[in-house]
GROMACS .gro file of C-alpha atoms in nm:
model
  403
    1MET     CA    1  -1.187   3.464  -1.152
    2LYS     CA    2  -1.222   3.821  -1.250
    3LYS     CA    3  -1.107   3.917  -1.586
    4SER     CA    4  -0.873   4.183  -1.454
    5LEU     CA    5  -0.685   3.928  -1.240
    6VAL     CA    6  -0.586   3.719  -1.553
    7LEU     CA    7  -0.408   4.025  -1.697
    8ALA     CA    8  -0.107   3.938  -1.480
    9MET     CA    9  -0.029   3.673  -1.767
   10ALA     CA   10   0.093   3.954  -1.972
   11MET     CA   11   0.433   3.973  -1.805
   12ALA     CA   12   0.448   3.576  -1.753
   13MET     CA   13   0.385   3.516  -2.122
   14GLY     CA   14   0.634   3.756  -2.243
   15ILE     CA   15   0.391   3.912  -2.489
   16SER     CA   16   0.578   4.141  -2.730
   17ALA     CA   17   0.405   4.469  -2.762
   18THR     CA   18   0.473   4.845  -2.683
   19ALA     CA   19   0.390   4.932  -2.325
   20PHE     CA   20   0.245   5.250  -2.466
   21ALA     CA   21   0.000   5.101  -2.697
   22ALA     CA   22  -0.344   5.268  -2.695
   23ASN     CA   23  -0.619   5.108  -2.477
   24PRO     CA   24  -0.913   5.026  -2.695
   25PHE     CA   25  -1.162   4.970  -2.400
   26SER     CA   26  -1.397   5.262  -2.303
   27ASP     CA   27  -1.451   5.129  -1.940
   28LEU     CA   28  -1.092   5.108  -1.850
   29PRO     CA   29  -0.959   5.459  -1.754
   30ALA     CA   30  -0.590   5.548  -1.802
   31GLY     CA   31  -0.544   5.562  -1.435
   32HIS     CA   32  -0.643   5.189  -1.377
   33TRP     CA   33  -0.390   4.961  -1.226
   34ALA     CA   34  -0.442   4.712  -1.519
   35TYR     CA   35  -0.423   4.968  -1.794
   36ALA     CA   36  -0.077   4.897  -1.914
   37SER     CA   37  -0.133   4.512  -1.916
   38VAL     CA   38  -0.453   4.532  -2.098
   39ALA     CA   39  -0.308   4.756  -2.358
   40LYS     CA   40  -0.010   4.503  -2.407
   41LEU     CA   41  -0.267   4.216  -2.446
   42ALA     CA   42  -0.501   4.402  -2.675
   43ALA     CA   43  -0.209   4.515  -2.899
   44ALA     CA   44  -0.075   4.166  -2.922
   45GLY     CA   45  -0.424   4.041  -3.017
   46VAL     CA   46  -0.451   3.807  -2.707
   47VAL     CA   47  -0.764   3.967  -2.562
   48ASP     CA   48  -1.071   4.109  -2.719
   49GLY     CA   49  -1.347   4.327  -2.583
   50TYR     CA   50  -1.718   4.328  -2.620
   51PRO     CA   51  -1.900   4.452  -2.925
   52ASP     CA   52  -1.989   4.787  -2.742
   53GLY     CA   53  -1.606   4.853  -2.694
   54THR     CA   54  -1.610   4.763  -2.327
   55PHE     CA   55  -1.366   4.518  -2.144
   56LYS     CA   56  -1.592   4.445  -1.833
   57GLY     CA   57  -1.277   4.364  -1.615
   58GLU     CA   58  -1.489   4.314  -1.300
   59ASN     CA   59  -1.692   4.018  -1.461
   60LEU     CA   60  -1.617   3.663  -1.375
   61MET     CA   61  -1.426   3.487  -1.666
   62THR     CA   62  -1.548   3.160  -1.797
   63ARG     CA   63  -1.324   2.870  -1.879
   64TYR     CA   64  -1.414   2.923  -2.238
   65GLU     CA   65  -1.303   3.291  -2.243
   66MET     CA   66  -0.991   3.176  -2.059
   67ALA     CA   67  -0.931   2.906  -2.333
   68GLN     CA   68  -0.954   3.169  -2.598
   69ILE     CA   69  -0.692   3.379  -2.429
   70VAL     CA   70  -0.463   3.058  -2.408
   71ALA     CA   71  -0.525   2.955  -2.763
   72LYS     CA   72  -0.425   3.325  -2.883
   73ALA     CA   73  -0.112   3.329  -2.660
   74TYR     CA   74  -0.010   2.991  -2.801
   75ALA     CA   75  -0.065   3.115  -3.164
   76LYS     CA   76   0.165   3.412  -3.066
   77GLY     CA   77   0.422   3.185  -2.942
   78ALA     CA   78   0.392   3.339  -2.590
   79ILE     CA   79   0.352   2.996  -2.443
   80GLY     CA   80   0.464   2.646  -2.554
   81SER     CA   81   0.255   2.330  -2.631
   82ASP     CA   82   0.381   2.164  -2.322
   83ASP     CA   83   0.267   2.458  -2.088
   84LYS     CA   84   0.030   2.371  -1.802
   85LEU     CA   85  -0.215   2.617  -1.945
   86MET     CA   86  -0.235   2.410  -2.263
   87ALA     CA   87  -0.285   2.087  -2.059
   88GLU     CA   88  -0.556   2.237  -1.828
   89PHE     CA   89  -0.767   2.366  -2.113
   90ALA     CA   90  -0.710   2.087  -2.349
   91ASP     CA   91  -1.085   2.011  -2.399
   92GLU     CA   92  -1.176   2.370  -2.471
   93LEU     CA   93  -0.873   2.418  -2.704
   94ASP     CA   94  -0.984   2.116  -2.894
   95ASN     CA   95  -1.338   2.262  -2.943
   96LEU     CA   96  -1.164   2.587  -3.067
   97GLY     CA   97  -0.978   2.368  -3.323
   98VAL     CA   98  -0.632   2.406  -3.154
   99ARG     CA   99  -0.470   2.071  -3.193
  100VAL     CA  100  -0.149   2.038  -2.994
  101ALA     CA  101   0.072   1.752  -3.112
  102LYS     CA  102   0.270   1.727  -2.775
  103LEU     CA  103  -0.046   1.726  -2.577
  104GLU     CA  104  -0.191   1.452  -2.788
  105LYS     CA  105   0.135   1.247  -2.767
  106LYS     CA  106   0.124   1.276  -2.383
  107ALA     CA  107  -0.239   1.150  -2.375
  108ASP     CA  108  -0.109   0.835  -2.524
  109ASN     CA  109   0.214   0.840  -2.328
  110VAL     CA  110   0.172   0.460  -2.235
  111LYS     CA  111   0.056   0.221  -2.508
  112ILE     CA  112  -0.017  -0.168  -2.463
  113THR     CA  113   0.000  -0.379  -2.779
  114GLY     CA  114   0.008  -0.765  -2.803
  115ALA     CA  115   0.040  -1.081  -3.011
  116VAL     CA  116  -0.117  -1.417  -2.966
  117ARG     CA  117   0.034  -1.722  -3.146
  118ALA     CA  118  -0.129  -2.057  -3.175
  119ARG     CA  119   0.119  -2.305  -3.274
  120TYR     CA  120   0.159  -2.681  -3.378
  121ILE     CA  121   0.484  -2.848  -3.457
  122ASP     CA  122   0.540  -3.205  -3.543
  123VAL     CA  123   0.896  -3.347  -3.526
  124ASP     CA  124   0.973  -3.702  -3.653
  125LYS     CA  125   1.173  -3.786  -3.333
  126THR     CA  126   1.045  -4.024  -3.076
  127ASP     CA  127   1.205  -3.810  -2.810
  128LYS     CA  128   1.042  -3.490  -2.946
  129GLY     CA  129   0.705  -3.575  -3.103
  130HIS     CA  130   0.440  -3.296  -3.137
  131THR     CA  131   0.392  -2.973  -2.957
  132ALA     CA  132   0.073  -2.762  -2.945
  133ASP     CA  133   0.081  -2.427  -2.745
  134LEU     CA  134  -0.067  -2.082  -2.724
  135ARG     CA  135   0.179  -1.799  -2.652
  136THR     CA  136   0.052  -1.454  -2.556
  137ARG     CA  137   0.274  -1.146  -2.543
  138LEU     CA  138   0.187  -0.815  -2.400
  139PHE     CA  139   0.405  -0.523  -2.486
  140VAL     CA  140   0.409  -0.207  -2.282
  141ASN     CA  141   0.568   0.112  -2.439
  142GLY     CA  142   0.596   0.432  -2.253
  143GLU     CA  143   0.751   0.767  -2.365
  144ILE     CA  144   0.993   0.899  -2.127
  145ASN     CA  145   1.081   1.209  -2.306
  146ASP     CA  146   1.135   1.333  -2.677
  147ASN     CA  147   1.454   1.107  -2.697
  148TRP     CA  148   1.385   0.826  -2.468
  149SER     CA  149   1.116   0.535  -2.434
  150TYR     CA  150   1.063   0.224  -2.241
  151THR     CA  151   0.959  -0.129  -2.372
  152GLY     CA  152   0.849  -0.408  -2.146
  153MET     CA  153   0.713  -0.743  -2.264
  154ILE     CA  154   0.516  -1.027  -2.049
  155GLU     CA  155   0.499  -1.356  -2.207
  156ASN     CA  156   0.258  -1.647  -2.123
  157VAL     CA  157   0.283  -1.992  -2.290
  158GLN     CA  158   0.017  -2.245  -2.228
  159THR     CA  159   0.096  -2.597  -2.346
  160LEU     CA  160  -0.202  -2.758  -2.511
  161ASP     CA  161  -0.082  -3.114  -2.551
  162THR     CA  162  -0.346  -3.365  -2.439
  163ASN     CA  163  -0.109  -3.532  -2.184
  164LYS     CA  164  -0.027  -3.195  -2.016
  165GLU     CA  165  -0.156  -2.854  -1.968
  166ASP     CA  166   0.149  -2.641  -1.837
  167SER     CA  167   0.142  -2.268  -1.824
  168ASP     CA  168   0.457  -2.044  -1.793
  169THR     CA  169   0.456  -1.660  -1.755
  170LYS     CA  170   0.772  -1.454  -1.752
  171PHE     CA  171   0.867  -1.093  -1.762
  172ARG     CA  172   1.073  -1.135  -2.081
  173ARG     CA  173   1.185  -0.800  -2.182
  174ALA     CA  174   1.249  -0.451  -2.014
  175TYR     CA  175   1.460  -0.192  -2.181
  176VAL     CA  176   1.510   0.175  -2.272
  177ASP     CA  177   1.583   0.320  -2.609
  178GLY     CA  178   1.733   0.656  -2.647
  179ASN     CA  179   1.969   0.879  -2.838
  180ILE     CA  180   2.286   1.034  -2.713
  181GLY     CA  181   2.500   1.250  -2.944
  182GLY     CA  182   2.365   1.089  -3.269
  183LEU     CA  183   2.411   0.731  -3.126
  184ASP     CA  184   2.102   0.502  -3.082
  185LEU     CA  185   2.125   0.319  -2.749
  186ARG     CA  186   1.929   0.023  -2.600
  187ALA     CA  187   1.988  -0.090  -2.260
  188GLY     CA  188   1.826  -0.363  -2.037
  189ARG     CA  189   1.702  -0.699  -2.125
  190PHE     CA  190   1.611  -0.716  -2.496
  191ASN     CA  191   1.598  -0.974  -2.768
  192TYR     CA  192   1.874  -0.928  -3.038
  193THR     CA  193   1.856  -1.096  -3.367
  194VAL     CA  194   2.157  -1.042  -3.586
  195GLY     CA  195   2.094  -1.080  -3.957
  196GLU     CA  196   1.890  -1.380  -4.029
  197GLY     CA  197   1.990  -1.531  -3.697
  198ASN     CA  198   2.227  -1.789  -3.822
  199VAL     CA  199   2.461  -1.726  -3.522
  200TRP     CA  200   2.254  -1.544  -3.265
  201ASP     CA  201   1.885  -1.478  -3.186
  202ASP     CA  202   1.816  -1.463  -2.820
  203HIS     CA  203   1.782  -1.240  -2.519
  204MET     CA  204   2.065  -1.049  -2.365
  205ASP     CA  205   2.102  -0.841  -2.046
  206GLY     CA  206   2.327  -0.552  -2.159
  207VAL     CA  207   2.354  -0.267  -2.381
  208LYS     CA  208   2.365  -0.215  -2.773
  209VAL     CA  209   2.473   0.094  -2.951
  210ASP     CA  210   2.382   0.166  -3.327
  211PHE     CA  211   2.513   0.432  -3.550
  212GLY     CA  212   2.527   0.534  -3.922
  213SER     CA  213   2.282   0.536  -4.206
  214LYS     CA  214   2.427   0.406  -4.522
  215LEU     CA  215   2.724   0.252  -4.334
  216LYS     CA  216   2.555   0.110  -4.028
  217ALA     CA  217   2.750  -0.039  -3.729
  218SER     CA  218   2.653  -0.175  -3.388
  219VAL     CA  219   2.811  -0.294  -3.065
  220ALA     CA  220   2.651  -0.502  -2.810
  221TYR     CA  221   2.774  -0.633  -2.480
  222GLY     CA  222   2.599  -0.832  -2.213
  223ARG     CA  223   2.523  -1.154  -2.051
  224THR     CA  224   2.314  -1.435  -2.185
  225VAL     CA  225   1.974  -1.493  -2.059
  226ASP     CA  226   1.874  -1.830  -2.206
  227THR     CA  227   2.014  -1.978  -2.521
  228ASN     CA  228   1.976  -2.290  -2.742
  229ARG     CA  229   2.341  -2.354  -2.760
  230LEU     CA  230   2.440  -2.675  -2.624
  231TYR     CA  231   2.761  -2.864  -2.529
  232ALA     CA  232   2.835  -3.187  -2.698
  233ASN     CA  233   2.694  -3.365  -2.398
  234GLY     CA  234   2.366  -3.186  -2.444
  235ASP     CA  235   2.387  -2.935  -2.144
  236LYS     CA  236   2.321  -2.566  -2.198
  237PHE     CA  237   2.599  -2.325  -2.136
  238ASP     CA  238   2.588  -2.089  -1.832
  239LYS     CA  239   2.309  -1.824  -1.854
  240ASN     CA  240   2.555  -1.578  -1.709
  241THR     CA  241   2.799  -1.614  -2.000
  242ASP     CA  242   2.943  -1.278  -2.110
  243GLY     CA  243   2.901  -1.190  -2.470
  244PHE     CA  244   3.018  -0.937  -2.724
  245ILE     CA  245   2.866  -0.878  -3.078
  246ALA     CA  246   2.985  -0.622  -3.316
  247THR     CA  247   2.818  -0.572  -3.673
  248LEU     CA  248   2.901  -0.369  -3.978
  249GLY     CA  249   2.695  -0.332  -4.307
  250TYR     CA  250   2.653  -0.099  -4.602
  251ASP     CA  251   2.349  -0.054  -4.820
  252PHE     CA  252   2.417   0.006  -5.185
  253GLY     CA  253   2.039  -0.008  -5.266
  254ALA     CA  254   1.975  -0.322  -5.461
  255VAL     CA  255   2.276  -0.492  -5.277
  256GLY     CA  256   2.366  -0.487  -4.920
  257ILE     CA  257   2.683  -0.635  -4.757
  258ASP     CA  258   2.745  -0.707  -4.392
  259ALA     CA  259   2.989  -0.858  -4.147
  260ALA     CA  260   2.983  -0.959  -3.782
  261TYR     CA  261   3.211  -1.068  -3.497
  262TYR     CA  262   3.088  -1.273  -3.186
  263GLU     CA  263   3.267  -1.360  -2.878
  264PHE     CA  264   3.110  -1.547  -2.587
  265GLU     CA  265   3.286  -1.684  -2.285
  266ASP     CA  266   3.269  -2.065  -2.197
  267ALA     CA  267   3.061  -2.144  -2.498
  268VAL     CA  268   3.251  -2.418  -2.700
  269GLY     CA  269   3.349  -2.742  -2.582
  270ALA     CA  270   3.233  -3.109  -2.555
  271THR     CA  271   3.160  -3.055  -2.185
  272LYS     CA  272   3.145  -2.761  -1.946
  273ALA     CA  273   3.481  -2.865  -1.804
  274ASP     CA  274   3.652  -2.816  -2.136
  275ALA     CA  275   3.448  -2.514  -2.252
  276ASP     CA  276   3.639  -2.233  -2.415
  277THR     CA  277   3.553  -1.888  -2.553
  278ALA     CA  278   3.355  -1.896  -2.869
  279LYS     CA  279   3.480  -1.652  -3.143
  280ILE     CA  280   3.283  -1.650  -3.474
  281TRP     CA  281   3.322  -1.424  -3.779
  282THR     CA  282   3.064  -1.384  -4.049
  283ALA     CA  283   3.033  -1.212  -4.389
  284GLY     CA  284   2.731  -1.182  -4.600
  285ALA     CA  285   2.549  -1.017  -4.882
  286LYS     CA  286   2.193  -0.973  -5.010
  287PHE     CA  287   2.080  -0.900  -5.388
  288GLY     CA  288   1.760  -0.771  -5.510
  289LEU     CA  289   1.659  -0.969  -5.798
  290GLY     CA  290   1.368  -0.758  -5.928
  291LYS     CA  291   1.096  -0.617  -5.742
  292ASP     CA  292   0.991  -0.913  -5.519
  293LEU     CA  293   1.277  -1.152  -5.532
  294THR     CA  294   1.583  -1.144  -5.278
  295LEU     CA  295   1.885  -1.375  -5.283
  296GLY     CA  296   2.116  -1.383  -4.976
  297GLY     CA  297   2.417  -1.566  -4.867
  298GLU     CA  298   2.642  -1.576  -4.556
  299TYR     CA  299   2.971  -1.740  -4.468
  300LEU     CA  300   3.044  -1.832  -4.116
  301LYS     CA  301   3.403  -1.911  -3.952
  302ALA     CA  302   3.480  -2.009  -3.597
  303ASP     CA  303   3.822  -2.038  -3.430
  304GLU     CA  304   3.729  -2.365  -3.263
  305LYS     CA  305   3.689  -2.708  -3.440
  306ILE     CA  306   3.474  -3.002  -3.327
  307ASP     CA  307   3.540  -3.311  -3.529
  308GLY     CA  308   3.754  -3.111  -3.769
  309ASP     CA  309   3.488  -2.874  -3.872
  310ASP     CA  310   3.500  -2.487  -3.797
  311ASP     CA  311   3.297  -2.311  -4.069
  312GLY     CA  312   2.974  -2.309  -4.276
  313TYR     CA  313   2.750  -2.121  -4.513
  314VAL     CA  314   2.381  -2.032  -4.550
  315VAL     CA  315   2.197  -1.948  -4.876
  316SER     CA  316   1.853  -1.800  -4.877
  317LEU     CA  317   1.601  -1.699  -5.135
  318GLY     CA  318   1.277  -1.490  -5.062
  319TYR     CA  319   0.976  -1.386  -5.269
  320LYS     CA  320   0.741  -1.103  -5.145
  321GLY     CA  321   0.627  -1.106  -4.799
  322ALA     CA  322   0.324  -1.111  -4.587
  323ASP     CA  323   0.206  -0.776  -4.467
  324ALA     CA  324  -0.003  -0.806  -4.142
  325ALA     CA  325  -0.197  -0.488  -4.236
  326LYS     CA  326  -0.309  -0.613  -4.578
  327ALA     CA  327  -0.520  -0.929  -4.621
  328GLY     CA  328  -0.413  -1.149  -4.900
  329THR     CA  329  -0.048  -1.060  -4.911
  330PHE     CA  330   0.202  -1.350  -4.878
  331GLY     CA  331   0.574  -1.436  -4.873
  332LEU     CA  332   0.773  -1.746  -4.983
  333TRP     CA  333   1.116  -1.848  -4.887
  334ALA     CA  334   1.365  -2.124  -4.891
  335LYS     CA  335   1.703  -2.170  -4.710
  336TYR     CA  336   1.994  -2.419  -4.712
  337HIS     CA  337   2.233  -2.449  -4.413
  338ASP     CA  338   2.564  -2.619  -4.392
  339GLN     CA  339   2.706  -2.522  -4.037
  340ALA     CA  340   2.970  -2.663  -3.807
  341SER     CA  341   2.835  -2.672  -3.440
  342THR     CA  342   3.093  -2.400  -3.341
  343THR     CA  343   2.928  -2.149  -3.585
  344TYR     CA  344   2.598  -2.096  -3.398
  345LEU     CA  345   2.535  -2.006  -3.039
  346ALA     CA  346   2.156  -1.951  -3.042
  347HIS     CA  347   2.017  -2.023  -3.385
  348ALA     CA  348   1.700  -1.866  -3.516
  349THR     CA  349   1.577  -2.162  -3.706
  350ASP     CA  350   1.242  -2.306  -3.582
  351GLY     CA  351   1.337  -2.658  -3.701
  352HIS     CA  352   1.482  -2.911  -3.466
  353ILE     CA  353   1.855  -2.941  -3.505
  354PRO     CA  354   1.964  -3.310  -3.474
  355GLY     CA  355   2.260  -3.391  -3.254
  356ASP     CA  356   2.541  -3.153  -3.149
  357ASN     CA  357   2.789  -3.190  -3.442
  358GLY     CA  358   2.660  -2.922  -3.657
  359PHE     CA  359   2.393  -2.965  -3.930
  360LYS     CA  360   2.305  -2.928  -4.289
  361GLY     CA  361   1.971  -2.927  -4.478
  362TYR     CA  362   1.692  -2.709  -4.610
  363THR     CA  363   1.393  -2.505  -4.504
  364VAL     CA  364   1.081  -2.384  -4.697
  365GLY     CA  365   0.818  -2.168  -4.569
  366LEU     CA  366   0.490  -1.962  -4.644
  367ASP     CA  367   0.357  -1.665  -4.480
  368TYR     CA  368  -0.014  -1.559  -4.556
  369THR     CA  369  -0.234  -1.277  -4.419
  370LEU     CA  370  -0.567  -1.435  -4.369
  371ALA     CA  371  -0.722  -1.102  -4.247
  372LYS     CA  372  -0.583  -0.786  -4.109
  373ASN     CA  373  -0.346  -0.854  -3.842
  374ILE     CA  374  -0.396  -1.232  -3.876
  375VAL     CA  375  -0.105  -1.419  -4.027
  376ALA     CA  376  -0.068  -1.783  -4.091
  377THR     CA  377   0.280  -1.953  -4.130
  378VAL     CA  378   0.378  -2.286  -4.233
  379GLN     CA  379   0.736  -2.416  -4.254
  380TYR     CA  380   0.904  -2.747  -4.340
  381PHE     CA  381   1.264  -2.837  -4.219
  382ASP     CA  382   1.472  -3.125  -4.323
  383PHE     CA  383   1.801  -3.143  -4.127
  384ASP     CA  384   2.084  -3.399  -4.114
  385GLU     CA  385   2.348  -3.400  -3.836
  386LYS     CA  386   2.697  -3.352  -3.982
  387GLY     CA  387   2.918  -3.679  -3.978
  388THR     CA  388   2.639  -3.915  -3.856
  389ASP     CA  389   2.310  -4.066  -3.983
  390GLU     CA  390   2.094  -3.863  -3.742
  391THR     CA  391   1.822  -3.682  -3.916
  392SER     CA  392   1.527  -3.463  -3.816
  393LYS     CA  393   1.227  -3.343  -4.011
  394THR     CA  394   1.007  -3.077  -3.864
  395LEU     CA  395   0.652  -2.938  -3.981
  396TRP     CA  396   0.575  -2.614  -3.820
  397SER     CA  397   0.251  -2.424  -3.841
  398ASP     CA  398   0.105  -2.118  -3.648
  399VAL     CA  399  -0.144  -1.836  -3.665
  400THR     CA  400  -0.050  -1.499  -3.512
  401PHE     CA  401  -0.308  -1.236  -3.408
  402THR     CA  402  -0.172  -0.890  -3.339
  403PHE     CA  403  -0.350  -0.613  -3.167
   0.00000   0.00000   0.00000
């Protein structure tokens, strides 16, 4: 491309310079058709001539010379970082030391990350026994624009027990995140853990809206995908159950308080036939007891009673925490539960809950970062079914590799 043809960029770029600026190039006479454009670009500092004072407009232009013009136009604000010219000459601009954040961001528009967890569980129940499996999760994150992004997750679980070798692969999550009018929005199939998961920790097909900073609130509505909640006869409730969750919290610094309300249709009852709508209220608080120690508590109340029980509480204590990026870091925690069966729908506990009448008991656990992005976890659970002699003890151990 001849250099003179490139000068048409002057008008398209919107270069701000007087049309009557003096032409500095000796080989471009005043009567030349490109005289005014060259004068504008030269006055704006976008084009330079040769050391002998000539422009050589009939010469072919190299990509490097063109990149220099684009870089100067960008520096003058004549074109934006998302302009097609910036993308076309990205390599040359990089050599010139012009770093464009938006271009670099677009180069990594789609990212794939993952986590592999090797797990062993031992439950002292003849109907449960031990479980060994390998879970692989691949996350796909893509930027839609400055305000919206997409996340998908594929999960494969391979059972490693000696008596069976099952493998199950599912497309577990697919949702978008965005911001509309100051509201953070998530829509699609996503996992939602409320607080410490004493009531709900499971997937949902629906939408969630978050807003606020110090005073934070969220509202989620959707349908259940697959839950751990059972009727008294041991059947899981309908996967298409409609659910509604609202939360409110305030952060005072060392102290945080929160409240939540849950409502799920056809989720409470001894059988599916007498199932009723579950309504649960919770109120909790967390206290920072120094730099590394945290004390928490939550009260739970349901509007349905089973065997005369409709409430519960959870107390937790945590010390430090394992940071996957820092080898040698660790976290310790302990928790005590006393919950009626109507106060949880999809509980976050990794321990086996005995029976269907609610449970009480304790959990202790340790996280330790063996090396960067390799974290080991050991937990012990000792639960009793409320109102019966049924007990369950679970030893959980796993190692998670993230990449």
